[in-house]
Amino acid sequence: MVHQGIKVELLGSIDINYERSQTTDFISLSKDLEPPGTITDSSTVPFCFNKVDKQYETYQGRFCKVRYTLRVTIIRKNFSSNIVREQEIAVMNTSTEVEDSALIKMEVGIEECLHIEFEYNKNKYHLADCIVGKVNFLLVRIRIKYMEIAIIRRETIGAGATATNENETIAKYEVMDGAPVRGELIPIRMFLSAFNMTPTYINVNNKFSVRHFLNLVLVDEEDRRYFKQQEITLWRKD
């Protein structure tokens, strides 16, 4: 095959597919692999992109996507199109440790009907961590059918007054089945490694953010729902 050169590109892009599609490139690097010539047999050509700042992780959300692509192009002069092949690659950014995490302690109440305290051991978790907590029923005058804890992922598209929030439940765990009594203490233990989680991302290239919330939900026998939500930070451990 006669060609006019072969090049390889490293591309980083952000796709937003909400109401209308929008793609933004944040990395675009190119290297020449071969000068014009002829390919007569299969061959391997090494290449390297040195010290590229890949500050954003690969991410596939409901409306937002961060992707990295390797593209190889064989340039052909006397043909209608070049030969192009692409391969997506994954980028993960790890941390040794985050700053100190704080205990979460909150109360939920309905006057003269329900009063509970709930507590989580911290507010920052790595992706293979375990959420440990407890729920203390101080007053129970409604019949609770079950209690569950859910992790909500919130994609925020844009910023400021024009920002749009989209929530998605990515993990759910039933911690109690049946009616509790006053003074009952329900332990919580939820292993994050069992779910397909991503870290928290704040202001990715001024395009979107990803936050996570613990949502404690109580459902009574009339299917009324009582809930309390608390933001947590997720991070990827080395």
PDB file of C-alpha atoms in Angstrom, residues 2-3 8 28 42 60 89 93 106 160 175 191 204 216 231:
ATOM      1  CA  VAL A   2       1.398   3.372  -1.041  1.00  0.00           C
ATOM      2  CA  HIS A   3       0.736   6.125   1.481  1.00  0.00           C
ATOM      3  CA  VAL A   8      -1.179   8.812  15.604  1.00  0.00           C
ATOM      4  CA  SER A  28      -5.392  17.018  20.947  1.00  0.00           C
ATOM      5  CA  SER A  42       2.538  -6.186   8.748  1.00  0.00           C
ATOM      6  CA  GLN A  60     -19.602   7.385  31.447  1.00  0.00           C
ATOM      7  CA  ILE A  89      -8.490   3.996  26.378  1.00  0.00           C
ATOM      8  CA  ASN A  93      -6.637   8.991  38.720  1.00  0.00           C
ATOM      9  CA  MET A 106     -28.442  14.000  61.807  1.00  0.00           C
ATOM     10  CA  GLY A 160     -24.721  28.992  38.244  1.00  0.00           C
ATOM     11  CA  VAL A 175     -31.357  -2.218  56.145  1.00  0.00           C
ATOM     12  CA  PHE A 191     -19.824  -2.282  51.003  1.00  0.00           C
ATOM     13  CA  VAL A 204     -14.856  19.073  35.028  1.00  0.00           C
ATOM     14  CA  LEU A 216     -32.043   7.160  53.984  1.00  0.00           C
ATOM     15  CA  GLU A 231     -23.752  14.492  50.588  1.00  0.00           C
TER      16      GLU A 231
END
